[in-house]
mmCIF file of C-alpha atoms in Angstrom:
data_model
loop_
_atom_site.group_PDB
_atom_site.id
_atom_site.type_symbol
_atom_site.label_atom_id
_atom_site.label_comp_id
_atom_site.label_asym_id
_atom_site.label_seq_id
_atom_site.Cartn_x
_atom_site.Cartn_y
_atom_site.Cartn_z
ATOM 1 C CA MET A 1 90.381 100.106 145.645
ATOM 2 C CA SER A 2 86.984 101.528 146.519
ATOM 3 C CA THR A 3 83.970 100.784 148.654
ATOM 4 C CA ARG A 4 81.759 103.448 147.126
ATOM 5 C CA PRO A 5 78.309 102.015 146.331
ATOM 6 C CA SER A 6 78.792 100.052 143.146
ATOM 7 C CA GLY A 7 76.790 101.285 140.200
ATOM 8 C CA PHE A 8 75.627 104.626 141.665
ATOM 9 C CA GLU A 9 77.408 106.764 139.094
ATOM 10 C CA ASP A 10 76.541 104.229 136.408
ATOM 11 C CA ARG A 11 72.868 104.482 137.294
ATOM 12 C CA LEU A 12 72.988 108.259 137.024
ATOM 13 C CA LYS A 13 74.701 108.065 133.661
ATOM 14 C CA ALA A 14 72.365 105.344 132.428
ATOM 15 C CA ALA A 15 69.362 107.411 133.484
ATOM 16 C CA LEU A 16 70.592 110.385 131.500
ATOM 17 C CA LEU A 17 71.404 108.359 128.422
ATOM 18 C CA ALA A 18 68.065 106.593 128.551
ATOM 19 C CA ARG A 19 66.133 109.846 128.849
ATOM 20 C CA PHE A 20 68.117 111.843 126.272
ATOM 21 C CA PRO A 21 68.564 109.584 123.258
ATOM 22 C CA GLU A 22 68.345 112.592 120.961
ATOM 23 C CA VAL A 23 71.179 114.467 122.677
ATOM 24 C CA PRO A 24 74.490 112.605 122.131
ATOM 25 C CA PRO A 25 77.295 113.387 124.594
ATOM 26 C CA ALA A 26 79.951 115.772 123.342
ATOM 27 C CA ALA A 27 83.052 114.098 121.924
ATOM 28 C CA PRO A 28 81.960 110.594 122.945
ATOM 29 C CA ALA A 29 84.715 108.205 123.883
ATOM 30 C CA ARG A 30 84.184 104.489 124.022
ATOM 31 C CA SER A 31 85.314 103.288 127.367
ATOM 32 C CA PHE A 32 85.993 99.706 128.353
ATOM 33 C CA ALA A 33 88.039 98.467 131.309
ATOM 34 C CA ARG A 34 91.717 98.818 130.545
ATOM 35 C CA ARG A 35 93.176 95.742 128.901
ATOM 36 C CA PHE A 36 89.730 94.167 128.521
ATOM 37 C CA GLY A 37 88.530 95.816 125.308
ATOM 38 C CA ILE A 38 89.453 98.220 122.548
ATOM 39 C CA PRO A 39 88.561 101.659 123.943
ATOM 40 C CA LEU A 40 89.648 105.204 123.270
ATOM 41 C CA ALA A 41 89.827 107.713 126.118
ATOM 42 C CA VAL A 42 90.536 111.335 125.322
ATOM 43 C CA GLY A 43 92.143 113.266 128.199
ATOM 44 C CA VAL A 44 92.350 117.047 128.507
ATOM 45 C CA ALA A 45 95.779 118.251 127.413
ATOM 46 C CA THR A 46 97.054 114.694 127.226
ATOM 47 C CA ALA A 47 97.409 112.077 124.560
ATOM 48 C CA CYS A 48 94.337 109.952 124.094
ATOM 49 C CA VAL A 49 94.900 106.422 125.331
ATOM 50 C CA VAL A 50 93.616 103.346 123.586
ATOM 51 C CA ALA A 51 93.682 100.080 125.520
ATOM 52 C CA VAL A 52 93.778 96.882 123.495
ATOM 53 C CA MET A 53 93.408 93.226 124.260
ATOM 54 C CA ALA A 54 96.389 90.898 124.277
ATOM 55 C CA LEU A 55 96.459 89.234 120.881
ATOM 56 C CA PRO A 56 95.520 85.553 120.651
ATOM 57 C CA GLY A 57 98.624 83.452 121.020
ATOM 58 C CA SER A 58 100.547 86.013 123.067
ATOM 59 C CA THR A 59 102.701 84.424 125.715
ATOM 60 C CA ARG A 60 103.291 85.655 129.204
ATOM 61 C CA ASN A 61 107.039 86.049 128.587
ATOM 62 C CA GLY A 62 106.423 88.960 126.238
ATOM 63 C CA SER A 63 106.979 87.224 122.904
ATOM 64 C CA LEU A 64 104.685 88.077 120.002
ATOM 65 C CA PRO A 65 102.300 85.486 118.532
ATOM 66 C CA ALA A 66 103.537 83.817 115.380
ATOM 67 C CA GLU A 67 100.513 85.075 113.455
ATOM 68 C CA ALA A 68 100.839 88.684 114.689
ATOM 69 C CA PRO A 69 99.720 91.109 111.983
ATOM 70 C CA SER A 70 102.593 93.099 110.492
ATOM 71 C CA SER A 71 100.741 95.133 107.864
ATOM 72 C CA ALA A 72 99.190 98.506 108.605
ATOM 73 C CA PRO A 73 95.415 98.946 108.576
ATOM 74 C CA GLU A 74 93.944 100.137 105.297
ATOM 75 C CA ILE A 75 94.375 103.866 104.760
ATOM 76 C CA LYS A 76 91.686 105.553 102.663
ATOM 77 C CA LYS A 77 91.832 108.980 101.048
ATOM 78 C CA ASP A 78 88.766 111.257 101.127
ATOM 79 C CA PRO A 79 87.890 113.558 98.218
ATOM 80 C CA ASP A 80 89.247 116.505 100.237
ATOM 81 C CA GLY A 81 92.604 114.761 100.689
ATOM 82 C CA SER A 82 92.047 113.628 104.290
ATOM 83 C CA LEU A 83 93.484 110.245 105.264
ATOM 84 C CA ARG A 84 91.287 107.836 107.214
ATOM 85 C CA PHE A 85 92.051 104.535 108.934
ATOM 86 C CA LYS A 86 90.596 102.323 111.636
ATOM 87 C CA LEU A 87 91.973 101.746 115.107
ATOM 88 C CA PRO A 88 95.159 99.725 114.621
ATOM 89 C CA GLU A 89 96.139 96.682 116.626
ATOM 90 C CA HIS A 90 99.197 97.054 118.801
ATOM 91 C CA ASP A 91 101.533 95.201 116.456
ATOM 92 C CA GLN A 92 100.364 97.191 113.428
ATOM 93 C CA ILE A 93 101.616 100.502 114.827
ATOM 94 C CA PRO A 94 105.185 100.486 113.391
ATOM 95 C CA ALA A 95 103.935 99.588 109.897
ATOM 96 C CA LEU A 96 101.191 102.221 110.143
ATOM 97 C CA VAL A 97 103.696 104.929 111.108
ATOM 98 C CA ASP A 98 105.916 103.984 108.171
ATOM 99 C CA ARG A 99 103.012 104.145 105.717
ATOM 100 C CA LEU A 100 101.825 107.502 107.041
ATOM 101 C CA LYS A 101 105.333 108.918 106.691
ATOM 102 C CA LYS A 102 105.433 107.801 103.059
ATOM 103 C CA LEU A 103 102.125 109.598 102.527
ATOM 104 C CA GLY A 104 103.631 112.835 103.823
ATOM 105 C CA VAL A 105 102.165 112.840 107.341
ATOM 106 C CA GLN A 106 104.249 114.316 110.169
ATOM 107 C CA VAL A 107 104.099 111.287 112.471
ATOM 108 C CA SER A 108 106.345 109.779 115.135
ATOM 109 C CA LEU A 109 106.624 106.485 117.003
ATOM 110 C CA VAL A 110 107.244 107.054 120.744
ATOM 111 C CA PRO A 111 108.560 103.923 122.490
ATOM 112 C CA LYS A 112 107.230 103.044 125.944
ATOM 113 C CA ARG A 113 109.919 102.371 128.522
ATOM 114 C CA PRO A 114 110.022 101.557 132.255
ATOM 115 C CA PRO A 115 110.893 104.472 134.585
ATOM 116 C CA SER A 116 114.493 103.239 134.849
ATOM 117 C CA GLN A 117 114.926 103.831 131.112
ATOM 118 C CA CYS A 118 112.855 106.984 130.537
ATOM 119 C CA SER A 119 112.790 110.173 132.607
ATOM 120 C CA GLU A 120 110.559 112.298 130.360
ATOM 121 C CA LEU A 121 107.261 113.273 131.981
ATOM 122 C CA GLY A 122 105.578 113.924 128.655
ATOM 123 C CA GLY A 123 102.553 116.153 128.353
ATOM 124 C CA GLY A 124 101.957 119.216 126.213
ATOM 125 C CA TYR A 125 99.651 117.383 123.848
ATOM 126 C CA ARG A 126 96.862 119.124 121.985
ATOM 127 C CA GLY A 127 93.679 118.901 124.041
ATOM 128 C CA PRO A 128 90.055 118.458 122.941
ATOM 129 C CA GLU A 129 89.167 120.890 120.170
ATOM 130 C CA ALA A 130 86.127 123.143 119.982
ATOM 131 C CA GLY A 131 85.125 121.763 116.589
ATOM 132 C CA PRO A 132 84.767 118.005 116.027
ATOM 133 C CA GLU A 133 86.335 118.378 112.580
ATOM 134 C CA ALA A 134 89.625 119.264 114.272
ATOM 135 C CA GLU A 135 89.711 116.045 116.307
ATOM 136 C CA VAL A 136 92.056 113.346 115.039
ATOM 137 C CA MET A 137 89.515 110.760 116.260
ATOM 138 C CA GLN A 138 86.231 111.021 114.352
ATOM 139 C CA HIS A 139 83.232 109.334 115.971
ATOM 140 C CA GLY A 140 80.508 107.812 113.815
ATOM 141 C CA ASP A 141 77.238 106.063 114.584
ATOM 142 C CA ASP A 142 78.727 102.586 114.692
ATOM 143 C CA ASP A 143 82.477 103.030 114.680
ATOM 144 C CA SER A 144 85.329 105.514 114.923
ATOM 145 C CA ASP A 145 88.025 106.488 112.450
ATOM 146 C CA PHE A 146 91.293 108.319 112.655
ATOM 147 C CA LYS A 147 91.251 111.303 110.325
ATOM 148 C CA VAL A 148 94.456 113.087 109.346
ATOM 149 C CA ASN A 149 94.448 116.443 107.571
ATOM 150 C CA ALA A 150 95.611 120.033 108.141
ATOM 151 C CA LYS A 151 92.912 120.546 110.791
ATOM 152 C CA THR A 152 93.533 117.461 112.903
ATOM 153 C CA VAL A 153 97.339 117.596 112.548
ATOM 154 C CA PRO A 154 98.126 121.273 111.779
ATOM 155 C CA PRO A 155 101.432 122.460 110.320
ATOM 156 C CA GLY A 156 104.098 122.438 113.034
ATOM 157 C CA TYR A 157 102.414 119.554 114.864
ATOM 158 C CA THR A 158 103.120 115.813 114.881
ATOM 159 C CA LEU A 159 100.816 112.821 115.218
ATOM 160 C CA THR A 160 102.343 110.425 117.762
ATOM 161 C CA PHE A 161 101.754 106.774 118.603
ATOM 162 C CA THR A 162 103.207 105.198 121.721
ATOM 163 C CA TRP A 163 104.277 101.593 121.342
ATOM 164 C CA ALA A 164 105.899 98.971 123.564
ATOM 165 C CA ASP A 165 108.179 96.394 121.981
ATOM 166 C CA TYR A 166 107.791 94.250 125.116
ATOM 167 C CA HIS A 167 104.044 93.829 124.618
ATOM 168 C CA PRO A 168 102.159 92.162 126.296
ATOM 169 C CA LEU A 169 104.168 92.997 129.432
ATOM 170 C CA GLY A 170 103.467 96.344 131.059
ATOM 171 C CA ASP A 171 100.961 98.840 129.770
ATOM 172 C CA GLN A 172 98.699 97.199 127.217
ATOM 173 C CA GLY A 173 97.552 100.478 125.692
ATOM 174 C CA ILE A 174 98.281 102.456 122.555
ATOM 175 C CA GLY A 175 98.686 106.180 123.125
ATOM 176 C CA VAL A 176 97.629 108.522 120.321
ATOM 177 C CA GLY A 177 98.144 112.266 120.437
ATOM 178 C CA VAL A 178 98.928 115.441 118.518
ATOM 179 C CA ILE A 179 101.750 117.613 119.832
ATOM 180 C CA GLU A 180 103.955 120.453 118.656
ATOM 181 C CA SER A 181 106.779 118.909 116.642
ATOM 182 C CA SER A 182 109.415 120.546 118.868
ATOM 183 C CA LYS A 183 107.894 118.810 121.928
ATOM 184 C CA VAL A 184 107.739 115.230 120.638
ATOM 185 C CA PRO A 185 109.224 113.058 123.433
ATOM 186 C CA SER A 186 111.866 110.453 122.709
ATOM 187 C CA CYS A 187 110.108 107.974 124.995
ATOM 188 C CA SER A 188 107.028 107.508 127.166
ATOM 189 C CA VAL A 189 107.145 106.220 130.751
ATOM 190 C CA ASP A 190 105.312 102.967 131.446
ATOM 191 C CA PHE A 191 104.379 103.085 135.127
ATOM 192 C CA TYR A 192 103.201 99.492 135.515
ATOM 193 C CA GLU A 193 104.620 98.105 138.746
ATOM 194 C CA GLY A 194 107.307 95.453 138.546
ATOM 195 C CA LEU A 195 108.034 96.155 134.876
ATOM 196 C CA ASP A 196 111.820 96.120 135.273
ATOM 197 C CA GLU A 197 111.683 92.770 137.050
ATOM 198 C CA ALA A 198 109.226 91.356 134.532
ATOM 199 C CA LEU A 199 111.390 92.408 131.587
ATOM 200 C CA LYS A 200 114.457 90.894 133.240
ATOM 201 C CA ALA A 201 112.687 87.630 133.999
ATOM 202 C CA ARG A 202 110.806 87.157 130.735
ATOM 203 C CA SER A 203 113.614 85.053 129.255
ATOM 204 C CA GLU A 204 113.723 82.875 132.363
ATOM 205 C CA PRO A 205 111.396 79.966 133.168
ATOM 206 C CA PRO A 206 108.259 81.235 134.954
ATOM 207 C CA LYS A 207 108.417 80.969 138.719
ATOM 208 C CA ASP A 208 105.926 78.750 140.481
ATOM 209 C CA PRO A 209 103.565 80.949 142.516
ATOM 210 C CA GLY A 210 102.881 78.016 144.824
ATOM 211 C CA ARG A 211 99.445 77.074 146.020
ATOM 212 C CA THR A 212 96.706 79.306 144.634
ATOM 213 C CA ILE A 213 93.467 79.995 146.459
ATOM 214 C CA GLU A 214 90.557 81.173 144.326
ATOM 215 C CA ILE A 215 87.543 82.753 145.997
ATOM 216 C CA PRO A 216 84.636 84.896 144.833
ATOM 217 C CA ALA A 217 84.859 88.516 145.924
ATOM 218 C CA PRO A 218 83.057 88.597 149.288
ATOM 219 C CA LYS A 219 79.900 90.522 150.026
ATOM 220 C CA PRO A 220 79.678 92.659 153.200
ATOM 221 C CA ASP A 221 77.810 89.995 155.161
ATOM 222 C CA GLU A 222 80.316 87.306 154.118
ATOM 223 C CA LEU A 223 83.444 89.221 155.035
ATOM 224 C CA SER A 224 84.039 87.836 158.539
ATOM 225 C CA GLU A 225 83.798 84.214 157.429
ATOM 226 C CA VAL A 226 86.035 84.783 154.389
ATOM 227 C CA VAL A 227 88.720 86.461 156.514
ATOM 228 C CA ARG A 228 88.607 83.667 159.076
ATOM 229 C CA SER A 229 88.915 80.999 156.372
ATOM 230 C CA LEU A 230 91.867 82.720 154.674
ATOM 231 C CA GLN A 231 93.695 83.217 157.943
ATOM 232 C CA GLU A 232 93.298 79.510 158.712
ATOM 233 C CA GLN A 233 94.939 78.800 155.346
ATOM 234 C CA GLY A 234 97.940 80.968 156.228
ATOM 235 C CA VAL A 235 97.078 84.019 154.146
ATOM 236 C CA SER A 236 98.114 87.433 155.478
ATOM 237 C CA VAL A 237 94.765 89.201 155.444
ATOM 238 C CA ALA A 238 93.301 92.246 157.222
ATOM 239 C CA VAL A 239 90.132 94.317 157.290
ATOM 240 C CA THR A 240 90.103 98.103 157.246
ATOM 241 C CA GLU A 241 86.851 99.909 157.987
ATOM 242 C CA LYS A 242 85.587 102.924 156.082
ATOM 243 C CA LYS A 243 84.663 105.677 158.561
ATOM 244 C CA PRO A 244 83.831 109.404 158.485
ATOM 245 C CA ALA A 245 86.772 111.797 158.785
ATOM 246 C CA SER A 246 85.646 112.646 162.324
ATOM 247 C CA GLU A 247 86.246 109.015 163.367
ATOM 248 C CA CYS A 248 89.364 108.152 161.349
ATOM 249 C CA THR A 249 92.560 110.026 160.501
ATOM 250 C CA HIS A 250 93.883 107.561 157.911
ATOM 251 C CA VAL A 251 93.272 108.746 154.362
ATOM 252 C CA GLY A 252 94.082 105.321 152.945
ATOM 253 C CA GLY A 253 95.984 104.622 149.757
ATOM 254 C CA GLY A 254 99.345 102.929 149.351
ATOM 255 C CA TYR A 255 97.860 99.924 147.619
ATOM 256 C CA ARG A 256 99.725 97.855 145.069
ATOM 257 C CA GLY A 257 98.976 99.174 141.591
ATOM 258 C CA PRO A 258 98.521 97.468 138.213
ATOM 259 C CA GLN A 259 101.209 94.852 137.663
ATOM 260 C CA ALA A 260 103.336 94.340 134.559
ATOM 261 C CA ASP A 261 103.124 90.589 135.110
ATOM 262 C CA ARG A 262 99.486 89.659 134.698
ATOM 263 C CA GLU A 263 100.015 86.586 136.838
ATOM 264 C CA ALA A 264 100.712 88.986 139.727
ATOM 265 C CA GLU A 265 97.264 90.593 139.457
ATOM 266 C CA LEU A 266 94.880 89.742 142.278
ATOM 267 C CA SER A 267 92.122 89.532 139.707
ATOM 268 C CA ARG A 268 92.397 89.563 135.917
ATOM 269 C CA GLU A 269 88.694 90.241 135.551
ATOM 270 C CA PRO A 270 87.358 93.782 135.094
ATOM 271 C CA MET A 271 84.794 93.446 137.902
ATOM 272 C CA ARG A 272 87.089 91.523 140.286
ATOM 273 C CA SER A 273 84.440 88.846 140.783
ATOM 274 C CA THR A 274 87.080 86.172 141.437
ATOM 275 C CA LEU A 275 90.245 86.661 143.497
ATOM 276 C CA LYS A 276 93.404 84.596 142.951
ATOM 277 C CA ILE A 277 95.602 84.494 146.049
ATOM 278 C CA ASN A 278 99.152 83.163 145.893
ATOM 279 C CA SER A 279 102.767 84.258 146.438
ATOM 280 C CA LYS A 280 102.663 86.447 143.318
ATOM 281 C CA THR A 281 99.414 88.258 143.941
ATOM 282 C CA VAL A 282 100.110 88.664 147.679
ATOM 283 C CA PRO A 283 103.932 88.544 147.954
ATOM 284 C CA PRO A 284 105.830 88.061 151.230
ATOM 285 C CA GLY A 285 105.713 91.286 153.233
ATOM 286 C CA TYR A 286 102.337 92.241 151.767
ATOM 287 C CA THR A 287 98.811 91.789 153.076
ATOM 288 C CA LEU A 288 95.495 91.188 151.362
ATOM 289 C CA VAL A 289 93.242 94.016 152.590
ATOM 290 C CA PHE A 290 89.451 94.006 152.521
ATOM 291 C CA SER A 291 87.792 97.384 152.982
ATOM 292 C CA LYS A 292 84.527 97.141 154.881
ATOM 293 C CA PRO A 293 81.973 99.724 153.687
ATOM 294 C CA ALA A 294 80.754 102.331 156.173
ATOM 295 C CA ARG A 295 77.139 101.374 155.437
ATOM 296 C CA PRO A 296 77.243 97.644 154.659
ATOM 297 C CA SER A 297 73.449 97.346 154.580
ATOM 298 C CA SER A 298 73.046 100.066 151.947
ATOM 299 C CA PRO A 299 71.877 98.873 148.525
ATOM 300 C CA GLY A 300 74.857 98.254 146.261
ATOM 301 C CA ALA A 301 77.417 98.375 149.085
ATOM 302 C CA THR A 302 80.553 96.467 148.138
ATOM 303 C CA VAL A 303 83.703 95.287 149.849
ATOM 304 C CA GLY A 304 86.884 96.918 148.543
ATOM 305 C CA VAL A 305 89.901 94.720 147.990
ATOM 306 C CA GLY A 306 93.582 95.455 147.477
ATOM 307 C CA VAL A 307 97.138 94.488 148.395
ATOM 308 C CA LYS A 308 99.520 96.696 150.360
ATOM 309 C CA GLU A 309 102.706 96.392 152.369
ATOM 310 C CA THR A 310 101.918 94.856 155.739
ATOM 311 C CA SER A 311 103.559 97.751 157.606
ATOM 312 C CA LYS A 312 101.182 100.214 155.906
ATOM 313 C CA VAL A 313 97.895 98.502 156.772
ATOM 314 C CA THR A 314 95.612 100.740 158.870
ATOM 315 C CA PRO A 315 92.544 99.775 160.954
ATOM 316 C CA CYS A 316 90.384 102.363 159.206
ATOM 317 C CA GLU A 317 90.288 104.659 156.192
ATOM 318 C CA ILE A 318 88.337 107.862 155.627
ATOM 319 C CA ASP A 319 85.083 107.279 153.787
ATOM 320 C CA PHE A 320 84.708 109.907 151.068
ATOM 321 C CA SER A 321 81.567 108.444 149.501
ATOM 322 C CA PRO A 322 78.287 110.389 149.768
ATOM 323 C CA SER A 323 75.893 109.532 152.562
ATOM 324 C CA ASP A 324 72.532 107.875 151.888
ATOM 325 C CA GLU A 325 70.859 111.280 152.298
ATOM 326 C CA GLU A 326 73.300 112.917 149.900
ATOM 327 C CA ARG A 327 72.757 110.203 147.295
ATOM 328 C CA ALA A 328 68.983 110.551 147.627
ATOM 329 C CA ARG A 329 69.273 114.328 147.160
ATOM 330 C CA LEU A 330 71.472 113.908 144.068
ATOM 331 C CA GLU A 331 69.072 111.393 142.552
ATOM 332 C CA ALA A 332 66.114 113.706 143.222
ATOM 333 C CA GLU A 333 67.931 116.622 141.595
ATOM 334 C CA LEU A 334 68.776 114.480 138.602
ATOM 335 C CA GLU A 335 65.163 113.349 138.224
ATOM 336 C CA ALA A 336 63.975 116.954 138.433
ATOM 337 C CA LYS A 337 66.415 118.052 135.720
ATOM 338 C CA ILE A 338 65.341 115.182 133.469
ATOM 339 C CA LYS A 339 61.685 116.172 133.834
ATOM 340 C CA GLU A 340 62.536 119.834 133.262
ATOM 341 C CA HIS A 341 64.357 118.950 130.051
ATOM 342 C CA GLN A 342 61.392 116.879 128.866
ATOM 343 C CA GLY A 343 58.932 119.659 129.717
ATOM 344 C CA ILE A 344 57.248 117.723 132.518
ATOM 345 C CA PRO A 345 56.101 120.029 135.339
ATOM 346 C CA ALA A 346 57.667 119.338 138.691
ATOM 347 C CA ALA A 347 55.503 117.668 141.309
ATOM 348 C CA PRO A 348 53.942 120.200 143.699
ATOM 349 C CA PRO A 349 55.279 120.221 147.251
ATOM 350 C CA ALA A 350 53.567 117.898 149.711
ATOM 351 C CA GLY A 351 50.397 119.332 151.172
ATOM 352 C CA THR A 352 49.553 121.549 148.183
ATOM 353 C CA SER A 353 47.233 121.099 145.259
ATOM 354 C CA SER A 354 47.243 122.410 141.726
ATOM 355 C CA SER A 355 44.249 123.660 139.779
ATOM 356 C CA ARG A 356 43.702 124.496 136.136
#
């Protein structure tokens, strides 16, 4: 849920990457929207998390596709004894762990469980290493490999994979980490909302969400008309305005998080370009909330959207995004640093001239 100008940070990043092709970012991590690609994100002092797509043929009740792969990915051995393998698919994890164990690797499968079944907070994983050779994930020009040896998984440490036997319900990711063997958790908490209910109901016939309204995500100048139309159709909808802290005391938050049941997601698209509104995405007692940007006429201004309990809806929320002046200053500083790196002299201040 955010009304920060869409694409601002992306433009800054894109500008840097475009200007510095010869300077690759340290420990690059491929990042796609969760559950919409096959990324790897490496977190400081946490297990790296790999999100994967639901396999073709997966059903919404959590059963695995008939053609689900059961064999582990190919494991190759380098001349120095290191073991290498590609990013596994979700359903290959158990077989991969078994094969690695047979090859003498200290490895463990950590099952994902809903909060009602797992109370371990986790943590304590080995963080990013100073030398890339000590990273279990090795990044190449076109692809990435897992590399297992005495540097990436030192003596006294264990390579762990988190895995959910209720896939595709709940968290769609694969967690990979290296942790001291004495700290290996027996389970990992899956915080997706409604997971307990989804697991309980997966053997039951799916409930009819009733009439579904599909609309494109509104732009700032379309917001009033969209709200009016939805209200006429009986949808519980509200608008909260983003304002400076001096004009609003409501921090915001309290929105419905990622759902275990994908049919309960307001939008299953990474960019939320289409909204699906029904009794699952906006349940009774909840309200569809549009967040009006503080500067709707600013380039790239977007309308935030989320679902929260009706009793928690507020008329305004504090706007923490930078002002137009602050963004302009940041962009100017970035441009100056790019030119400095490329050896281009900075432009002289207005009203002055330079001579050779």
